[in-house]
mmCIF file of C-alpha atoms and ligand atoms in Angstrom:
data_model
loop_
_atom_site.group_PDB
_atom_site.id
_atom_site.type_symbol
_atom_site.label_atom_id
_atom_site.label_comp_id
_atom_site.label_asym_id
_atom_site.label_seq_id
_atom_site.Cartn_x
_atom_site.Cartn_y
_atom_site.Cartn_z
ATOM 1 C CA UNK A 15 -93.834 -20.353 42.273
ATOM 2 C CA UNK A 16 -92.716 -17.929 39.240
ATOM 3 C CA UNK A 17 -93.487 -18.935 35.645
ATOM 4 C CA UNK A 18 -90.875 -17.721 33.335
ATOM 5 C CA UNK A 19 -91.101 -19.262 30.320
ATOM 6 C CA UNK A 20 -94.081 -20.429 27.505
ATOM 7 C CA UNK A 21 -93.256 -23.950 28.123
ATOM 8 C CA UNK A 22 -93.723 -23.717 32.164
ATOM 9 C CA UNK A 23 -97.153 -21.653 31.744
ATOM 10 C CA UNK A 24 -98.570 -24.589 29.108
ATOM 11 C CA UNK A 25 -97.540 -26.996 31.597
ATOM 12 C CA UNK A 26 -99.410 -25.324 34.617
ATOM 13 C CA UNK A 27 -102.296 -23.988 32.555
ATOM 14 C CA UNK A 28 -102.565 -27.638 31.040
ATOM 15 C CA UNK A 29 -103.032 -28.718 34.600
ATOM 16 C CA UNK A 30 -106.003 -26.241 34.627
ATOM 17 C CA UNK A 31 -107.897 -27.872 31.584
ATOM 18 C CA UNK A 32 -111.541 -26.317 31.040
ATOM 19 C CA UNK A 33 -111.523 -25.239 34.469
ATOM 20 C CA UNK A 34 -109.644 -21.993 33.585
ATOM 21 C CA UNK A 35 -111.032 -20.131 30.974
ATOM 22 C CA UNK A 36 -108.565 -17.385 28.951
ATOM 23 C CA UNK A 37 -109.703 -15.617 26.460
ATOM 24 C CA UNK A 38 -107.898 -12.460 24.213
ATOM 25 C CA UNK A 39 -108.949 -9.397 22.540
ATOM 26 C CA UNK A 40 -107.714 -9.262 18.367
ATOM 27 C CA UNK A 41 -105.542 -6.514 19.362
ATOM 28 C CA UNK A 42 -103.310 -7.651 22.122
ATOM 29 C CA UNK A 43 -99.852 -8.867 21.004
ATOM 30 C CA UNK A 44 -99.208 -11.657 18.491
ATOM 31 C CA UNK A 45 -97.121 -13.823 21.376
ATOM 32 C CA UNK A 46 -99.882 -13.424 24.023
ATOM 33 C CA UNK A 47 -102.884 -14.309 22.062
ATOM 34 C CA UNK A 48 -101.131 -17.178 21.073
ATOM 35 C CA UNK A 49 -101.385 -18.511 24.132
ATOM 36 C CA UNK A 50 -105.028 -17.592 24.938
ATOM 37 C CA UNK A 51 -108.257 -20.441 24.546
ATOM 38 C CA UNK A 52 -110.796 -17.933 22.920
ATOM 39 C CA UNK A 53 -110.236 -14.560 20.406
ATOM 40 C CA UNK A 54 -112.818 -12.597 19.673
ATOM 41 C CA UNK A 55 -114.058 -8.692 19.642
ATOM 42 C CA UNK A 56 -115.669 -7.541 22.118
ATOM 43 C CA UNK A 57 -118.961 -8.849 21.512
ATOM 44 C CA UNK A 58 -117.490 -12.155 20.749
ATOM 45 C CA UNK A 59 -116.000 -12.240 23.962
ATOM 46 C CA UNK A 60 -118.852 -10.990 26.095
ATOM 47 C CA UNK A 61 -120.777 -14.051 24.628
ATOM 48 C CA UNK A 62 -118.285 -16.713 25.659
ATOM 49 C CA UNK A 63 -118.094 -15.097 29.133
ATOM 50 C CA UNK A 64 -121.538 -15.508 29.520
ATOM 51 C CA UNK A 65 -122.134 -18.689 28.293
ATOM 52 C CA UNK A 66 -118.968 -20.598 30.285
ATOM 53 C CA UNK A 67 -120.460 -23.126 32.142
ATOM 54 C CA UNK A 68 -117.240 -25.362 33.353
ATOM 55 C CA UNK A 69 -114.773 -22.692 34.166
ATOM 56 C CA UNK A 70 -113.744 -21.450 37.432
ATOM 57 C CA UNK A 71 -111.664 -18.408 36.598
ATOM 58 C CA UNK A 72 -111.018 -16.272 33.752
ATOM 59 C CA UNK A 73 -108.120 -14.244 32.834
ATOM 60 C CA UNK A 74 -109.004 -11.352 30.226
ATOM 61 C CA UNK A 75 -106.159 -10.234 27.963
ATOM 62 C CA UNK A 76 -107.784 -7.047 26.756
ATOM 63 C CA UNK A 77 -108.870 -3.751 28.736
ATOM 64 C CA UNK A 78 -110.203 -2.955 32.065
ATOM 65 C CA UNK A 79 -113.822 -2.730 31.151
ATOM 66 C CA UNK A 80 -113.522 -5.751 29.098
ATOM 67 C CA UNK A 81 -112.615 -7.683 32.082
ATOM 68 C CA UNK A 82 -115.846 -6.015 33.967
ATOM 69 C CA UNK A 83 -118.578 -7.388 31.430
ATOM 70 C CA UNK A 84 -117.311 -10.793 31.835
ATOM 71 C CA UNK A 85 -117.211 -10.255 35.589
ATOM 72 C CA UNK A 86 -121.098 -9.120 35.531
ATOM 73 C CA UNK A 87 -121.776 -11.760 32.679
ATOM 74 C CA UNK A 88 -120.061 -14.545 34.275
ATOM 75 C CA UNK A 89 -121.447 -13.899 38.098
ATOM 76 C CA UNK A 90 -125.203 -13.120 37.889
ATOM 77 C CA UNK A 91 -126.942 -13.714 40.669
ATOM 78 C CA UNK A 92 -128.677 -16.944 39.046
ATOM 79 C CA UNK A 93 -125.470 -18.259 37.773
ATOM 80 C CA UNK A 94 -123.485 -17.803 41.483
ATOM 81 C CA UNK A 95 -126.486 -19.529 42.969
ATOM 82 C CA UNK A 96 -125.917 -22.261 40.876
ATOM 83 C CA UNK A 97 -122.706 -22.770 41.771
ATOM 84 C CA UNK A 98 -123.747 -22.881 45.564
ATOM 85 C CA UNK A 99 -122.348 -19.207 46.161
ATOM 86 C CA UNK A 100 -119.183 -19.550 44.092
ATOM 87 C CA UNK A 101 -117.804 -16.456 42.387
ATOM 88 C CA UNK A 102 -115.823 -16.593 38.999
ATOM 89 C CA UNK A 103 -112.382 -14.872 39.412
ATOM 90 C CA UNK A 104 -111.940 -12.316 36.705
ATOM 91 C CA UNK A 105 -108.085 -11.591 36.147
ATOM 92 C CA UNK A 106 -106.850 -8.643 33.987
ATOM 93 C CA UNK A 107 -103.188 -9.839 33.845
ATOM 94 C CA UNK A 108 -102.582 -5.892 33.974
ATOM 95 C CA UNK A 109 -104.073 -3.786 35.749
ATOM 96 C CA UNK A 110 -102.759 -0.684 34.088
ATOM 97 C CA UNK A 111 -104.967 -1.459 30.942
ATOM 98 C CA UNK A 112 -107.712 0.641 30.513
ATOM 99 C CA UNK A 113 -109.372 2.179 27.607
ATOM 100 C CA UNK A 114 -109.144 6.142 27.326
ATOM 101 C CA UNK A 115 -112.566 6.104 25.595
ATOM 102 C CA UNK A 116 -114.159 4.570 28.509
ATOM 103 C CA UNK A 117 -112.944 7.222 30.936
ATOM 104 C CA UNK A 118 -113.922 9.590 28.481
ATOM 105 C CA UNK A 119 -117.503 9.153 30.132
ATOM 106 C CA UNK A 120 -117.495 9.402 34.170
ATOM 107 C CA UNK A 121 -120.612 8.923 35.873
ATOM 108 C CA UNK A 122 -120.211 12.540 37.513
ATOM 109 C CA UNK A 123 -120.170 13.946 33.810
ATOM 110 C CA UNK A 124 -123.096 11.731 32.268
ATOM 111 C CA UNK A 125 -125.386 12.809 35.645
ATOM 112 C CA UNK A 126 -124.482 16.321 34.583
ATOM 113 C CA UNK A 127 -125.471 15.886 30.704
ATOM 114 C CA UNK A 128 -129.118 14.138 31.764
ATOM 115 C CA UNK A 129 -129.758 16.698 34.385
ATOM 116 C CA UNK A 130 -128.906 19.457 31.816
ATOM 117 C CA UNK A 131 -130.774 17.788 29.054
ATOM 118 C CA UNK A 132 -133.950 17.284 31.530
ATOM 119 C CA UNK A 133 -133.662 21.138 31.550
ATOM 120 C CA UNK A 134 -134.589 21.177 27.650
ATOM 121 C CA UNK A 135 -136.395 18.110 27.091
ATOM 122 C CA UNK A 136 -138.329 15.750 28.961
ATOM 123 C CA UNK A 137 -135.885 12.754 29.412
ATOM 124 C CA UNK A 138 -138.430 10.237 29.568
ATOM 125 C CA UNK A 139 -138.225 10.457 25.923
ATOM 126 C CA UNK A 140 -134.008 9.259 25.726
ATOM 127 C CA UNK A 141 -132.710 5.929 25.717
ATOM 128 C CA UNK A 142 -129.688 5.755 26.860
ATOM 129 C CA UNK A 143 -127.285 3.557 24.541
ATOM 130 C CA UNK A 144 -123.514 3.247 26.026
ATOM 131 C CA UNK A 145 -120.993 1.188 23.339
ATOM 132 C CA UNK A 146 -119.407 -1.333 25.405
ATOM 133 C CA UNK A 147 -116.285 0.388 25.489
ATOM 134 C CA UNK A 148 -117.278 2.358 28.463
ATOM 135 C CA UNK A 149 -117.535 1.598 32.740
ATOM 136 C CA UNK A 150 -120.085 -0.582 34.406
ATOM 137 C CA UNK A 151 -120.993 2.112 36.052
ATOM 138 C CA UNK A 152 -122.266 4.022 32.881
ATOM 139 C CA UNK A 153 -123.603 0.566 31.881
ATOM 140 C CA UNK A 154 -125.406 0.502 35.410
ATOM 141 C CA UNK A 155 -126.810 3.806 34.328
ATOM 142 C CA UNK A 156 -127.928 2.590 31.089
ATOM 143 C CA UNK A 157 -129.588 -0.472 32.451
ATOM 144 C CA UNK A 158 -131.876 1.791 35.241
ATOM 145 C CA UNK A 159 -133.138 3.638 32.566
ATOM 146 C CA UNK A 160 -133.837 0.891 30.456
ATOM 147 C CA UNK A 161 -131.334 1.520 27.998
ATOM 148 C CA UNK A 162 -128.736 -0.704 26.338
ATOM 149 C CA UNK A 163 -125.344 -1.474 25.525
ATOM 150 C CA UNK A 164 -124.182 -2.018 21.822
ATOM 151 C CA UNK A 165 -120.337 -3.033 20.412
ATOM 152 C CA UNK A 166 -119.406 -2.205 16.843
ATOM 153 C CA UNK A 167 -120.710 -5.616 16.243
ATOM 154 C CA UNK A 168 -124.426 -4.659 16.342
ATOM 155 C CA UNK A 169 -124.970 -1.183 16.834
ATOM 156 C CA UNK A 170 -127.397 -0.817 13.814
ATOM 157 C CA UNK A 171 -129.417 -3.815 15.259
ATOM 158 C CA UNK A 172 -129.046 -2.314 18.952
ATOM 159 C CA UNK A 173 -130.007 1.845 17.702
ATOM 160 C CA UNK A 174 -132.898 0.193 15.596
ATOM 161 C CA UNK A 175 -134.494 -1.498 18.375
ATOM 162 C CA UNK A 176 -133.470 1.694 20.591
ATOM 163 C CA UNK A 177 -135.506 3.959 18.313
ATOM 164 C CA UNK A 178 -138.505 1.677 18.457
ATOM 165 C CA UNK A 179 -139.045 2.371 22.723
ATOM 166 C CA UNK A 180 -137.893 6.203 22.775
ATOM 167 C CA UNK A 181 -137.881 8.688 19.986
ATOM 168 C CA UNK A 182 -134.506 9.800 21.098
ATOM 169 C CA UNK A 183 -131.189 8.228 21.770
ATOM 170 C CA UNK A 184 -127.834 9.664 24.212
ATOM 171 C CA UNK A 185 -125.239 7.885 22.784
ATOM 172 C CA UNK A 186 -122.062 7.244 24.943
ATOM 173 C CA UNK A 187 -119.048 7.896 24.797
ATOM 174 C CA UNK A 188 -117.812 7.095 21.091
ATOM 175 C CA UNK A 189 -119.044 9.815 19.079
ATOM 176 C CA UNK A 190 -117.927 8.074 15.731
ATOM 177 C CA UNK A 191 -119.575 4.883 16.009
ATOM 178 C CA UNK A 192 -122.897 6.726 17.174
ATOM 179 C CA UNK A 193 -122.675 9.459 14.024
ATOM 180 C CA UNK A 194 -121.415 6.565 11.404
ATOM 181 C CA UNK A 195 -124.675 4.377 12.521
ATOM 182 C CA UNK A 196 -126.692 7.124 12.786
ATOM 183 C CA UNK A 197 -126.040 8.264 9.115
ATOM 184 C CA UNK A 198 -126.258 4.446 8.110
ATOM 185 C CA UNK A 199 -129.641 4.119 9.474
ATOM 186 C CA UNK A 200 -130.702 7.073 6.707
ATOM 187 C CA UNK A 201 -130.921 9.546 10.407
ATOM 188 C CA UNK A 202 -130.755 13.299 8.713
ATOM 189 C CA UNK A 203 -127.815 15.180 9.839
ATOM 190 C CA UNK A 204 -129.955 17.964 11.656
ATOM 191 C CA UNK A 205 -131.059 15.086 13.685
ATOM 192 C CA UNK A 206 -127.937 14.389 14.860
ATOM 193 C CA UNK A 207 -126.268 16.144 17.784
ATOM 194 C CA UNK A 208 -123.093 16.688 19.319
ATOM 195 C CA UNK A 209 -123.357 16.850 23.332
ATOM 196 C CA UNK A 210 -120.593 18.743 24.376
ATOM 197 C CA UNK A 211 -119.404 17.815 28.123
ATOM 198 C CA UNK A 212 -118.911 22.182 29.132
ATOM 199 C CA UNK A 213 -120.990 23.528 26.606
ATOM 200 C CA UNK A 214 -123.803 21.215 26.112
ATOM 201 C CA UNK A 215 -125.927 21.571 23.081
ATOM 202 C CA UNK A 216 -128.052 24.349 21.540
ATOM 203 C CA UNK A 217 -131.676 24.013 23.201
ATOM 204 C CA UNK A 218 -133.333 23.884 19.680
ATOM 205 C CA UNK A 219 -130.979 21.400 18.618
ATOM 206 C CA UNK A 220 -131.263 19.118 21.680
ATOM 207 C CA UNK A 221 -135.336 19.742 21.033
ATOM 208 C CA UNK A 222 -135.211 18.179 17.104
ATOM 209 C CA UNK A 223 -132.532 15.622 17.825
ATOM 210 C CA UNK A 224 -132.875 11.814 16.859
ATOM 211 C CA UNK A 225 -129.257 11.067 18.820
ATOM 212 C CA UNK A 226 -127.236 12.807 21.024
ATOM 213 C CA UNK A 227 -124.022 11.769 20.844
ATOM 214 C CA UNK A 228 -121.439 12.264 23.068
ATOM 215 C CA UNK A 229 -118.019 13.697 23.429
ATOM 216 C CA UNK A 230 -115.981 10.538 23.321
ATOM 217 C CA UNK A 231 -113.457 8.878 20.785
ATOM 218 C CA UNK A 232 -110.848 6.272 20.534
ATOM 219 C CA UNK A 233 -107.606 7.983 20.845
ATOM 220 C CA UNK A 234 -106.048 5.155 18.158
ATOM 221 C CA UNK A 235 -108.964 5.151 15.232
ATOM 222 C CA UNK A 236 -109.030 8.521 15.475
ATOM 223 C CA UNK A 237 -105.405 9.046 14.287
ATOM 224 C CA UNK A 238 -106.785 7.960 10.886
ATOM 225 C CA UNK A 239 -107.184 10.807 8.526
ATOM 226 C CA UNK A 240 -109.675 11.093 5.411
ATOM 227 C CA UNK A 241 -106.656 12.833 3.328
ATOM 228 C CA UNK A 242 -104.260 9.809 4.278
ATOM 229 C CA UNK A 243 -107.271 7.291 3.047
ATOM 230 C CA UNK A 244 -107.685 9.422 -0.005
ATOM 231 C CA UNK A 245 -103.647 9.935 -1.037
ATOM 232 C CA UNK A 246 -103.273 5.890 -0.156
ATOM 233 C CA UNK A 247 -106.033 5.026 -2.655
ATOM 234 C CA UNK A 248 -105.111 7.613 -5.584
ATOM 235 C CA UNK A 249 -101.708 5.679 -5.211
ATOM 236 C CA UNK A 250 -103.460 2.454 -5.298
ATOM 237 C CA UNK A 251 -107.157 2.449 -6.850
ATOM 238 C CA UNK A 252 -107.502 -1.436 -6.874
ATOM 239 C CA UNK A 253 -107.508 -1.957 -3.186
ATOM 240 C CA UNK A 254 -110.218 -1.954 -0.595
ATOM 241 C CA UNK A 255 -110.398 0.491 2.420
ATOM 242 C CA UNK A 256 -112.097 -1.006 4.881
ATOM 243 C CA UNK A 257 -111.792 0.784 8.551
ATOM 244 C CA UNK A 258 -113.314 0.525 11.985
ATOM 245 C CA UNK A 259 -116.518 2.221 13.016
ATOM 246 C CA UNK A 260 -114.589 4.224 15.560
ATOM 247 C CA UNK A 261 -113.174 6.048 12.709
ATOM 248 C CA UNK A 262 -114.112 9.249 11.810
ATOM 249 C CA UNK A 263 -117.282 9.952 9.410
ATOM 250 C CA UNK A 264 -115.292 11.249 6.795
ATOM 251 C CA UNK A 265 -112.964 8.003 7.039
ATOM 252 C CA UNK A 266 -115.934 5.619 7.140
ATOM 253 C CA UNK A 267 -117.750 7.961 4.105
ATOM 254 C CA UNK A 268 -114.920 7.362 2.079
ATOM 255 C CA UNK A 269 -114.115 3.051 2.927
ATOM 256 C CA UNK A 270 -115.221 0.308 0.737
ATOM 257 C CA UNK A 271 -116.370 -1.165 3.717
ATOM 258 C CA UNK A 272 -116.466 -0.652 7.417
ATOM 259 C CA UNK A 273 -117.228 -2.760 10.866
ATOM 260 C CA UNK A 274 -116.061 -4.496 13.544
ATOM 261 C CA UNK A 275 -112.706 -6.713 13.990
ATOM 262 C CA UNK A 276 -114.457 -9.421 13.417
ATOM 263 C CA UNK A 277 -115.881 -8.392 10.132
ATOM 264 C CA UNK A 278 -112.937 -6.873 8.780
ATOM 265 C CA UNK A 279 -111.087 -10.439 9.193
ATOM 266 C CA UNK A 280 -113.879 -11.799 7.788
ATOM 267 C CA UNK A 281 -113.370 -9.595 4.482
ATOM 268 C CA UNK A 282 -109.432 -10.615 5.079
ATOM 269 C CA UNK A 283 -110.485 -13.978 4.861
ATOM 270 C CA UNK A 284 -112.640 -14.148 2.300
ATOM 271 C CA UNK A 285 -110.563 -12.519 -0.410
ATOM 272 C CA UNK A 286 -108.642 -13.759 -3.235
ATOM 273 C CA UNK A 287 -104.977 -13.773 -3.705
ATOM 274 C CA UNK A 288 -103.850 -11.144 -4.809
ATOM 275 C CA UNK A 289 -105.813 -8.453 -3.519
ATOM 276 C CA UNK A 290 -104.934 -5.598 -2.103
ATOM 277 C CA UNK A 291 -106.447 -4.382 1.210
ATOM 278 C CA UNK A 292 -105.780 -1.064 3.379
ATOM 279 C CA UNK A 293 -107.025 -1.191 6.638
ATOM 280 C CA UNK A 294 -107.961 1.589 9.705
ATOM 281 C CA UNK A 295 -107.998 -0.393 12.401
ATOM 282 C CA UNK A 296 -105.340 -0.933 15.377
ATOM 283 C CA UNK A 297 -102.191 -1.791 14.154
ATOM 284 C CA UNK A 298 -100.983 -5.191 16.145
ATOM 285 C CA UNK A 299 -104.298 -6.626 14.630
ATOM 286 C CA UNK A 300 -103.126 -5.176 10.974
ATOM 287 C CA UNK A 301 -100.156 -6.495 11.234
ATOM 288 C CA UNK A 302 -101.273 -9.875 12.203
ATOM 289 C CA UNK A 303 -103.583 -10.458 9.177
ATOM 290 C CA UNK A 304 -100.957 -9.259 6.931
ATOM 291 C CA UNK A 305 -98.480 -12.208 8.343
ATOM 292 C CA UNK A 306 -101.508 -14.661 8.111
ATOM 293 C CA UNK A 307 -102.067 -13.691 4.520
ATOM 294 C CA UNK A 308 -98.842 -13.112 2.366
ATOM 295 C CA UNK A 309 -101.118 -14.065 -0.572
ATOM 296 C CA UNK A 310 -102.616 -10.514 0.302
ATOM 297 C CA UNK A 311 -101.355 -6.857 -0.064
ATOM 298 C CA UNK A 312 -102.459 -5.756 3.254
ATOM 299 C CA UNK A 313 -101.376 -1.823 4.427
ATOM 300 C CA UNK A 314 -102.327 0.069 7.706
ATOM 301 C CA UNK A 315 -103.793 3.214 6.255
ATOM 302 C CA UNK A 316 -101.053 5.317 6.963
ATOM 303 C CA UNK A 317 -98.953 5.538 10.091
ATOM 304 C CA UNK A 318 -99.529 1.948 11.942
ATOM 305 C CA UNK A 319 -101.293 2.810 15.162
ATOM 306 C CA UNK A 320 -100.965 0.297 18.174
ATOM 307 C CA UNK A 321 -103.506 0.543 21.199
ATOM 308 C CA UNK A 322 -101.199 0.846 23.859
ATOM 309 C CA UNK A 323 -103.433 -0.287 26.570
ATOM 310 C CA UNK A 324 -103.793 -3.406 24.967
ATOM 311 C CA UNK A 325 -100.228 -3.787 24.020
ATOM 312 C CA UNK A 326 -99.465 -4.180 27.955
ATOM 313 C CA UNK A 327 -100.685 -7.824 27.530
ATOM 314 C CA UNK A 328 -97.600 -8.719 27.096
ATOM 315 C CA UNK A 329 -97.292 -13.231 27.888
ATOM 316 C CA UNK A 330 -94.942 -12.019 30.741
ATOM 317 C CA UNK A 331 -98.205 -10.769 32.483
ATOM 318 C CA UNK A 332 -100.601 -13.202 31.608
ATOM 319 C CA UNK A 333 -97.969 -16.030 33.098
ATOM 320 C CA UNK A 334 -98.160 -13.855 36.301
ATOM 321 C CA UNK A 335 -102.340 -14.103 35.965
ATOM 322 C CA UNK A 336 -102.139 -17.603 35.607
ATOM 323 C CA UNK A 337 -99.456 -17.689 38.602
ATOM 324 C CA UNK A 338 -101.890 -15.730 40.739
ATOM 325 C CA UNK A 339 -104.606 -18.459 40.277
ATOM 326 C CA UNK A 340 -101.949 -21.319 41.011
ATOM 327 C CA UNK A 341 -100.597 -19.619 44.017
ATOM 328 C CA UNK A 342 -103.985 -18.927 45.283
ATOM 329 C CA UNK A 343 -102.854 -15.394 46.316
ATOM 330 C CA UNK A 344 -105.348 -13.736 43.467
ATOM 331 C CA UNK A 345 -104.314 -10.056 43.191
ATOM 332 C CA UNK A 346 -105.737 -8.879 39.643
ATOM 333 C CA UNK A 347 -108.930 -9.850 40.121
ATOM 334 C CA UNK A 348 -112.014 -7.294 38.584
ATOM 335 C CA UNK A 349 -115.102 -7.249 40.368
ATOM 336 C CA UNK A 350 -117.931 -4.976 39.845
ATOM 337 C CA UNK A 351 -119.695 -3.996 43.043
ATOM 338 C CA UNK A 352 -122.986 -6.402 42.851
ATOM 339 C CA UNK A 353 -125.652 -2.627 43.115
ATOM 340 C CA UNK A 354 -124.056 -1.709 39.849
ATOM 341 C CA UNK A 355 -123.135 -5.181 37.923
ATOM 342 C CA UNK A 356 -127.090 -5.661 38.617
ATOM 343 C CA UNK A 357 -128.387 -2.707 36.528
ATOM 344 C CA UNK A 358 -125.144 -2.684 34.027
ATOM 345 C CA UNK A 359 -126.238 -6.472 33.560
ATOM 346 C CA UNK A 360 -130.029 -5.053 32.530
ATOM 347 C CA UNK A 361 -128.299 -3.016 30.143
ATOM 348 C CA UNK A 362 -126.147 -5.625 28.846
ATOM 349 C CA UNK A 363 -128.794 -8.553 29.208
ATOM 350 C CA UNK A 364 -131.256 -6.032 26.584
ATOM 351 C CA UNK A 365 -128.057 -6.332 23.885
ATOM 352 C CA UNK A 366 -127.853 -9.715 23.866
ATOM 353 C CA UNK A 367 -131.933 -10.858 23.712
ATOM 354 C CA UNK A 368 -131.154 -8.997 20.455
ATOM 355 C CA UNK A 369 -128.779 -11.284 19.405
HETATM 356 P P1 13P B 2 -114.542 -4.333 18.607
HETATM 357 O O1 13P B 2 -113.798 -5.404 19.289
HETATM 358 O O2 13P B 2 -115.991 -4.333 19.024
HETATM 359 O O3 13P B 2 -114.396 -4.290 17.147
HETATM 360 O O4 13P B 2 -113.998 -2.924 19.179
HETATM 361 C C1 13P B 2 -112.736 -2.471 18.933
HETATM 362 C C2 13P B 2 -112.128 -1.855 20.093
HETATM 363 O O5 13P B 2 -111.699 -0.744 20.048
HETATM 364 C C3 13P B 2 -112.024 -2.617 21.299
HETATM 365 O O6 13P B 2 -111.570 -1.841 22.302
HETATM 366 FE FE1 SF4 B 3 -110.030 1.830 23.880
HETATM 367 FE FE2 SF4 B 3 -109.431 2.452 21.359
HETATM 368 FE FE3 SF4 B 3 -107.773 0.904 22.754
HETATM 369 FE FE4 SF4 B 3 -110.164 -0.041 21.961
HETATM 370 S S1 SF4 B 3 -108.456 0.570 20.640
HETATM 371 S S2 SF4 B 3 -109.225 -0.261 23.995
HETATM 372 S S3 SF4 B 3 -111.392 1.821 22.118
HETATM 373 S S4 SF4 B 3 -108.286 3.044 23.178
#
């Protein structure tokens, strides 16, 4: 069978009830995450993969690693025996979406950075921290050296407990959100340290460095320029910047306020009418607080950037998700190999003791 229309998929996923599970990233499309159960951020949505208990497949409108945490969360080796051997089905309803940050960091590159940093310092003294945005198999890599993973959620929480077990960090692969913590946590600038993936680091550098941060950014937050932030609020002093973490250090430096989707509908949320907001972040989410809240003044600072990646959840491809499940002929389906979900899960397991 085909679904072709809203009214046929709430029919068949109605039939589903709590035994299907879909949940949406705030950036996907206003028409699809309309029709998901859950909306979150990432760490949001790690959390309600890993606490499911009733479900019996999940389809993940957001990115291709997204869809891999909940696969590791939602299939530990505890939770599959408990379900006498039963795997959770984790469907990305397309498989083209992936996150250019993530594959910013291969494995082949990070083995390349430790063994050249084990040339200048003894790496028994990193902790590896990867941001979730990045591969299980980075995560994996993380977890076997007893590292973690954060999300822009809790990355102060995550580098402050990562400082108290080494007395230096390797940051993957956002270099924004690992410099804008870094400076938030009062870390001097000399401390900090750009890993470069062909030309490394200066030895001496690498030798006095709190984090090493790697090459990586988000392709969409960092469109957003500081002289676009600045020009926007010369035109209009009253409003609030507040921007995304992934944005640059001299975006962040200049914002009101800055954090994760979640908190920056939180601020949305909690303002009065008439205030005036402009906002670096992805630009379906933008545009979607803006609608909720005429009683706002809500701008994209500058040019509105969409994630493309997520914008390929479009509802036609989640009906063809949910039409995999009914069909039984499951084509989309993530799954981490179990050597790696096993030490990415150690890794992930270490962010979320910390709440
Ligand atoms: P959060 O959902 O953690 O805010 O991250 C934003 C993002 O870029 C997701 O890919
Ligand atoms: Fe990746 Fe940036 Fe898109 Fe998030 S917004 S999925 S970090 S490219």
């Amino acid at each position: 069978m085909e679904i072709k229309t809203v009214e046929e998929f709430q029919k068949i996923r109605a039939s589903w009830g709590e035994k299907l599970l879909i949940l949406g990233h705030y950036y996907i499309p206003d028409e699809t995450i309309l029709l998901t159960d859950r909306q979150g951020d990432s760490l949001a949505l790690s959390q309600f993969a890993a606490a499911n208990e009733t479900c019996d497949a999940i389809i993940f409108c957001g990115v291709h690693f997204m869809a891999e945490t909940a696969d590791i969360l939602a299939n530990s080796l505890e939770k599959v025996a408990k379900r006498g051997g039963k795997r959770i089905p984790v469907l990305l309803p397309n498989m083209k979406s992936g996150c250019p940050m993530a594959d910013m960091a291969t494995m082949a590159e990070v083995d390349d950075c430790w063994r050249r940093l084990g040339e200048i310092i003894d790496t028994e003294e990193i902790l590896p921290v990867t941001y979730v945005n990045s591969s299980a198999s980075v995560k994996a890599f993380c977890g076997r050296h007893n590292g973690v993973v954060c999300t822009s959620g809790n990355a102060r929480r995550v580098l402050d407990w990562a400082l108290t077990q080494k007395p230096r960090i390797l940051f993957l692969p956002d270099q924004h959100l690992g410099r804008n913590t870094a400076i938030e946590m009062g870390i001097p600038r000399e401390e900090i340290v750009m890993w470069e993936k062909v030309a490394g680091a200066p030895a001496d550098a690498v030798r006095n460095a709190k984090i090493i941060l790697w090459e990586g950014c988000c392709p969409v937050h960092n469109k957003m320029e500081a002289g676009v932030a600045e020009s926007l609020q010369r035109e209009k002093p009253e409003a609030r910047l507040i921007v995304h973490p992934e944005c640059e250090q001299e975006v962040v430096a200049q914002s009101h306020s800055a954090g994760s989707t979640a908190f920056i509908i939180k601020e949305i949320q909690n303002a009065q009418s008439g205030d005036a907001f402009i906002v670096g972040t992805e630009s379906h989410l933008v545009d979607r607080l803006a609608t909720e809240h005429p009683e706002l003044e809500i701008q994209h600072l500058g040019e509105p950037h969409p994630c493309e990646d997520m914008g390929l959840n479009t509802p036609e491809y989640l009906f063809y998700a949910l039409e995999q499940l009914e069909n039984g002929t499951l084509k989309n389906v993530i799954t981490v190999p179990d050597e790696i979900a096993a030490d990415a899960r150690i890794a992930l397991e270490n962010m979320l003791k910390l709440g």
